[in-house]
Amino acid sequence: MQQTRPPAFVYKKDILHADKLSLEKLAERYGTPLYVYSGTAIRERFRTFDSAFKPVPHTICYSVKANSNLSLLGILAKLGAGFDVVSGGELERVLAAGKAAAKKVVFSGVGKTAEEMALALKSDILIFNVESEAELDVLAATASRLKKRARMALRVNPDVFAETHPYISTGLREHKFGVGIDQASRLYHAAARQKYLEVAGVSVHIGSQITSVEPFAAAMARVADLVRALRMEGMAIRFVDAGGGLGISYTAQERTQEDFSKQSAEYAKAVMSALQGLGVHLLLEPGRSIVAPAGLLLARVIYKKRNGAKTFIIVDAAMNDLIRPSLYKAHHEIVPVAHPDAPPITADIVGPVCETGDFFARDRAIPECTSGDLLAILDAGAYGMALASNYNTRPRPAEVLVEGSSVKVVRKRETVRDLIKAEL
């Protein structure tokens, strides 16, 4: 049975490797479940995306919510990345990864507190993406109290439909995000009257896991019209934040670095064409497209069982480790670590959590496997560990970072003692 993998993970003598290291040996050394990341792939994908926007002034602000591991943030900071954060905690992570990176931070999110705003102002971040009139008032008051000028953009809602899961679509008027584009002029003028607010940009974000460039082009066209109108009204708009949302293929297609280069170029063309002639500095917030294919979740088969006509492969990873299939019915390719050409069977791949929704795949064709075998759940570098929980009092997995032939633990495996020590 032919299997496909992201370029970071390849078979060598029928054993799946991360860069130059055998996943069998990583499992023996670090146990399972185990998140494995390729530093090589992260660098390649960041540079590919960055290169696509070379014709215009821009900053790639990696979306921290996709994967906030400090070692991964450190890699990106050294590459010159900025960061998109949506909480004070994420900002603290960026500061821990490298304090100089704060100057390239975009602070998004609908529920920023005054305390989070104060931390961001003291850290001298690049810009706030303001998402409501009430937030604008709190930012003005916080900046005034600290006597620190806050650069800001309004996140406008362009009412552009993006064909994606409804939980991660964000650009329609019924969503909680942003302000109506028809309200923007009034709010920008209100901001301009505040002594400690600096009107600097326009922001938009229409959703995540979008694989067609047309919605991005439509959103940017509306943003470009708004920028022109605001400049006519005296607003010095110099930043346009195009948001993130560029999706990846979670199935067999478009897995090579060349495919990603082509996809990035098409996306860049759609965004840049709409903004042509405006002379703005472009802010971009990719997360998933940078780290998802650079990571996988390694799991070991515990049992194989049959219930009537159904075959179940029960593994030691569960929905608490990777919730995307349960939450979004998301597809992740699942491949054996050894013997990928074994005869196929059809089975549900499930975890030990006491929920029927604890599954990674249903009625999936997969090479024959049995207790003790290893499976790799691919494209798990984004929204995997970031969404992990301790449901059923399950300690979260360890995370390791592979760089060529070297490996290091970038997050220790939790223990039950870790989970209960804060409880009284």
XYZ file of C-alpha atoms in Angstrom:
424
model
C 0.000 0.000 0.000
C 1.644 3.237 -1.127
C 1.913 5.870 1.592
C 2.642 9.566 1.311
C 4.509 11.692 3.811
C 5.462 15.330 4.243
C 9.048 15.865 3.014
C 10.402 16.044 6.573
C 9.540 12.382 7.119
C 10.784 9.702 4.709
C 11.154 5.930 4.657
C 14.667 4.518 4.650
C 14.854 0.727 4.384
C 11.147 0.519 5.246
C 11.557 2.521 8.478
C 10.110 6.032 8.744
C 12.709 8.673 9.646
C 12.554 12.238 10.868
C 15.383 13.944 9.022
C 18.165 11.371 9.567
C 16.789 9.684 12.686
C 14.683 6.530 12.885
C 11.300 7.024 14.527
C 11.632 3.520 15.989
C 14.727 4.606 17.888
C 13.082 7.866 18.982
C 10.137 5.896 20.372
C 12.477 3.523 22.218
C 14.389 6.426 23.737
C 11.587 8.864 24.565
C 8.465 6.716 24.744
C 5.038 7.283 23.209
C 2.859 9.199 22.570
C 5.551 11.541 21.267
C 5.463 14.731 19.223
C 8.356 14.884 16.769
C 9.282 18.096 14.924
C 11.766 18.708 12.130
C 13.717 21.940 12.539
C 14.908 21.541 8.944
C 11.341 21.572 7.630
C 10.357 24.601 9.722
C 13.267 26.615 8.335
C 12.587 25.542 4.748
C 8.902 26.408 4.932
C 9.474 29.770 6.606
C 12.070 30.774 4.010
C 9.821 29.644 1.162
C 6.899 31.703 2.458
C 9.117 34.704 3.183
C 10.656 34.578 -0.291
C 7.229 34.680 -1.948
C 6.693 38.202 -0.576
C 10.185 39.464 -1.420
C 8.881 42.133 -3.885
C 7.223 44.161 -1.092
C 8.147 45.376 2.405
C 6.773 42.749 4.762
C 7.107 40.977 8.084
C 6.158 37.338 8.636
C 4.486 37.273 12.059
C 4.235 33.602 12.967
C 0.920 32.754 14.643
C 1.974 31.528 18.081
C -1.326 29.739 18.744
C -0.454 27.131 16.087
C 2.439 25.788 18.150
C 3.911 27.785 21.010
C 6.871 25.590 21.981
C 9.730 27.860 23.014
C 12.349 26.035 20.957
C 10.247 26.395 17.806
C 9.675 30.083 18.557
C 13.429 30.449 19.021
C 14.113 28.956 15.585
C 11.671 31.388 13.983
C 12.990 34.390 15.916
C 16.503 33.653 14.643
C 15.111 33.563 11.105
C 13.831 37.111 11.610
C 10.184 36.271 12.176
C 7.754 38.452 14.002
C 4.916 36.939 15.996
C 1.142 37.160 16.110
C -0.145 36.650 19.666
C -3.675 36.439 21.034
C -2.998 36.470 24.771
C -0.626 37.837 27.369
C 0.627 34.295 27.908
C 1.637 33.985 24.273
C 3.426 37.323 24.507
C 5.311 36.041 27.561
C 6.406 33.049 25.484
C 7.715 35.317 22.735
C 9.625 37.359 25.311
C 11.103 34.147 26.716
C 12.167 33.064 23.223
C 13.891 36.411 22.597
C 13.057 39.847 24.001
C 14.090 41.600 20.787
C 11.255 39.765 19.014
C 8.702 41.908 20.881
C 9.300 44.743 18.441
C 7.775 42.543 15.722
C 4.732 41.394 17.695
C 1.163 41.893 16.485
C -1.386 41.541 19.309
C -4.707 40.171 18.038
C -7.744 38.714 19.805
C -11.207 39.871 20.830
C -10.758 39.834 24.602
C -7.522 41.610 25.492
C -7.505 42.737 29.131
C -6.034 46.002 30.386
C -3.294 43.968 32.093
C -2.374 42.263 28.821
C -2.367 45.608 27.014
C -0.066 47.053 29.673
C 2.384 44.169 29.270
C 2.367 44.677 25.505
C 2.925 48.431 25.801
C 5.800 47.965 28.246
C 7.289 45.386 25.867
C 7.098 47.900 22.973
C 5.233 45.620 20.557
C 4.752 46.584 16.944
C 0.970 47.021 16.762
C -2.391 46.176 18.358
C -5.192 44.777 16.214
C -8.266 46.307 17.875
C -11.472 44.295 17.472
C -14.220 46.423 19.073
C -15.138 49.947 20.098
C -15.027 48.937 23.757
C -11.507 47.563 23.330
C -10.462 50.802 21.651
C -11.556 52.716 24.751
C -9.645 50.398 27.097
C -6.494 50.592 24.965
C -6.679 54.401 24.945
C -7.110 54.484 28.729
C -4.284 51.990 29.334
C -1.877 53.817 27.028
C -2.781 57.134 28.658
C -2.194 55.736 32.151
C 1.236 54.427 31.151
C 1.965 57.454 28.963
C 3.020 55.096 26.187
C 1.859 55.542 22.634
C 0.034 52.513 21.214
C 0.213 51.815 17.491
C -3.080 50.325 16.397
C -5.022 48.915 13.517
C -8.667 47.990 13.380
C -9.430 44.422 12.468
C -12.173 44.912 9.923
C -14.688 42.288 8.949
C -14.806 42.158 5.136
C -17.793 39.753 5.087
C -15.944 37.403 2.730
C -16.970 33.740 2.770
C -14.092 31.298 3.160
C -14.830 27.638 2.464
C -13.514 26.083 5.646
C -14.806 24.520 8.865
C -17.341 26.863 10.523
C -15.360 26.840 13.784
C -12.350 28.426 12.054
C -14.139 30.790 9.681
C -13.791 34.325 11.022
C -14.576 36.842 8.279
C -18.384 37.006 8.235
C -20.580 39.514 10.040
C -22.069 36.846 12.314
C -18.647 35.988 13.753
C -17.293 37.461 16.990
C -14.168 38.832 15.329
C -13.435 42.341 14.063
C -15.639 45.325 13.359
C -17.869 45.917 10.368
C -15.963 47.511 7.532
C -18.745 50.100 7.305
C -17.972 51.163 10.904
C -14.247 51.553 10.336
C -14.122 55.239 9.391
C -15.989 56.345 12.528
C -13.788 54.261 14.817
C -10.566 55.382 13.148
C -11.543 58.997 13.680
C -12.343 58.241 17.326
C -8.898 56.655 17.698
C -7.188 59.610 16.015
C -8.595 61.934 18.682
C -6.822 59.980 21.435
C -3.459 61.435 22.467
C -1.793 58.084 23.119
C -3.169 56.132 20.175
C -1.393 56.093 16.827
C -3.545 55.061 13.883
C -1.139 52.976 11.828
C -2.827 50.133 9.972
C -5.737 48.043 8.809
C -6.054 44.370 9.697
C -8.148 41.520 8.327
C -8.350 37.783 8.942
C -11.010 35.637 7.293
C -10.312 32.195 8.745
C -7.987 29.213 8.841
C -7.224 26.185 6.646
C -8.231 28.040 3.463
C -6.751 26.371 0.393
C -8.130 28.662 -2.332
C -6.544 32.071 -2.907
C -9.755 33.720 -4.156
C -11.136 34.609 -0.690
C -7.824 36.241 0.234
C -7.858 38.308 -2.961
C -11.452 39.416 -2.331
C -10.690 40.419 1.264
C -7.571 42.344 0.243
C -9.479 44.211 -2.462
C -11.908 45.494 0.167
C -9.060 46.381 2.504
C -7.289 48.287 -0.283
C -10.432 50.351 -0.910
C -10.651 51.113 2.801
C -6.988 52.181 2.976
C -7.496 54.603 0.094
C -10.602 56.043 1.720
C -8.917 56.442 5.111
C -5.918 58.155 3.571
C -8.265 60.581 1.851
C -9.627 61.325 5.331
C -6.149 62.085 6.660
C -5.273 58.738 8.254
C -1.615 57.750 7.928
C -2.160 54.051 7.177
C 1.204 52.408 6.603
C 0.578 48.781 7.675
C -1.824 46.249 6.214
C -2.164 43.041 8.180
C -3.402 40.339 5.806
C -3.823 37.834 8.623
C -3.098 34.153 8.188
C -5.231 31.213 7.235
C -3.323 29.649 4.338
C -4.143 25.962 4.544
C -2.211 22.802 3.828
C -3.141 19.513 2.211
C -3.804 16.968 4.939
C -4.248 14.268 2.308
C -1.902 12.776 -0.248
C -1.614 15.712 -2.621
C 0.685 18.756 -2.632
C 3.240 17.481 -0.146
C 6.556 18.442 -1.740
C 8.526 21.591 -1.028
C 7.951 22.549 -4.666
C 4.192 22.291 -4.118
C 4.417 24.588 -1.101
C 6.563 27.046 -3.042
C 3.925 27.185 -5.783
C 1.097 27.580 -3.267
C 2.953 30.369 -1.439
C 3.629 32.187 -4.726
C -0.046 32.038 -5.714
C -1.115 33.295 -2.306
C 1.452 36.109 -2.391
C 0.319 37.180 -5.850
C -3.315 37.334 -4.729
C -2.466 39.450 -1.692
C 0.105 41.742 -3.288
C -1.894 42.403 -6.466
C -4.799 43.851 -4.504
C -2.489 46.190 -2.572
C -0.410 47.300 -5.558
C 0.483 50.994 -5.502
C -0.425 51.561 -1.844
C 3.167 51.407 -0.581
C 2.174 49.713 2.670
C 4.243 47.425 4.872
C 2.555 44.037 4.730
C 2.104 41.939 7.883
C 1.409 38.221 7.422
C 0.434 35.696 10.074
C 1.023 32.119 8.893
C 1.048 29.409 11.520
C -0.311 26.117 10.256
C 1.389 26.363 6.859
C 4.797 26.759 8.527
C 4.692 24.091 11.243
C 1.917 21.568 10.502
C 3.833 19.348 8.032
C 6.982 19.722 10.158
C 5.495 17.677 12.991
C 3.920 14.305 13.658
C 2.453 12.435 16.615
C 4.019 9.046 17.224
C 1.738 6.410 18.820
C 2.092 2.739 19.678
C -0.606 0.150 19.037
C -1.932 -1.284 22.314
C -4.609 -3.635 21.032
C -6.365 -4.723 17.881
C -9.963 -5.835 18.306
C -13.118 -6.609 16.368
C -16.704 -5.701 17.234
C -18.883 -7.441 14.697
C -17.804 -6.229 11.266
C -15.677 -3.398 12.707
C -11.942 -3.569 13.306
C -10.417 -1.206 15.859
C -6.750 -0.338 16.266
C -6.347 1.072 19.781
C -3.261 3.235 20.261
C -1.719 4.923 23.285
C -2.351 8.444 21.939
C -5.829 9.914 22.334
C -8.070 12.889 21.675
C -6.456 14.736 24.576
C -3.132 14.584 22.669
C -4.544 15.528 19.242
C -8.140 16.735 19.246
C -8.483 17.892 15.636
C -10.144 14.703 14.320
C -12.668 14.743 17.181
C -13.261 18.508 17.182
C -13.302 19.220 13.440
C -13.613 15.717 11.944
C -10.239 16.638 10.483
C -8.310 14.189 8.314
C -4.726 13.277 9.219
C -2.791 10.747 7.219
C -1.714 7.836 9.451
C 1.196 5.664 8.361
C 3.095 2.745 9.883
C 6.598 3.490 11.082
C 7.787 0.114 9.754
C 6.754 -2.090 6.818
C 4.610 0.410 4.890
C 3.882 -2.137 2.144
C 2.064 -4.646 4.358
C -1.359 -5.753 3.046
C -4.036 -3.191 3.879
C -6.936 -3.567 6.268
C -9.819 -1.189 7.012
C -10.095 -0.074 10.616
C -10.931 2.701 13.041
C -7.804 4.093 14.718
C -8.864 5.109 18.223
C -7.433 6.085 21.602
C -8.042 4.948 25.206
C -10.109 7.970 26.328
C -13.608 7.105 27.547
C -15.445 8.871 24.695
C -16.847 7.473 21.448
C -15.461 10.646 19.873
C -11.909 9.600 20.757
C -10.735 8.651 17.283
C -8.036 9.587 14.780
C -9.610 7.909 11.755
C -12.722 5.924 10.908
C -12.971 3.191 8.280
C -9.447 4.014 7.171
C -7.384 1.767 4.895
C -4.074 1.173 6.642
C -1.324 -1.464 6.360
C -1.849 -4.422 8.662
C -0.515 -3.779 12.174
C -0.657 -5.409 15.578
C 0.090 -4.736 19.251
C 3.459 -3.061 19.732
C 3.653 -1.555 16.240
C 4.208 2.178 15.810
C 1.970 4.541 13.848
C 2.755 8.108 12.809
C -0.086 10.638 12.663
C 1.138 13.196 10.137
C 0.782 16.978 9.808
C 0.379 17.343 13.565
C 2.838 20.201 14.066
C 0.042 22.792 14.244
C -2.882 22.713 16.663
C -1.686 19.402 18.072
C 0.190 19.985 21.303
C -1.216 23.529 21.396
C -4.720 22.105 21.923
C -3.686 19.141 24.088
C -5.329 18.607 27.470
C -5.182 16.332 30.491
C -8.629 14.817 30.020
C -8.954 11.448 31.818
C -5.929 12.555 33.890
C -3.648 11.755 30.988
C -0.215 13.425 31.087
C 0.606 15.257 27.878
C 3.282 13.830 25.545
C 6.911 14.804 25.349
C 8.054 16.893 22.383
C 11.369 16.386 20.599
C 13.057 18.495 17.938
C 15.142 16.754 15.291
C 17.876 18.655 13.463
C 19.531 16.404 10.883
C 21.095 13.608 12.933
C 20.660 15.288 16.338
C 17.644 15.380 18.634
C 16.718 17.184 21.830
C 13.762 17.148 24.174
C 11.981 20.503 23.880
C 9.235 19.628 26.355
C 9.430 16.913 28.985
C 6.701 14.313 29.248
C 4.264 15.190 32.002
C 3.676 12.852 34.932
C 0.559 12.343 37.018
C 2.467 14.005 39.857
C 2.759 17.113 37.664
C -1.007 17.116 37.194
C -1.978 16.914 40.846
C 0.735 18.945 42.568
C -1.132 22.251 42.127
C -4.347 20.889 43.645
C -5.303 21.441 47.282
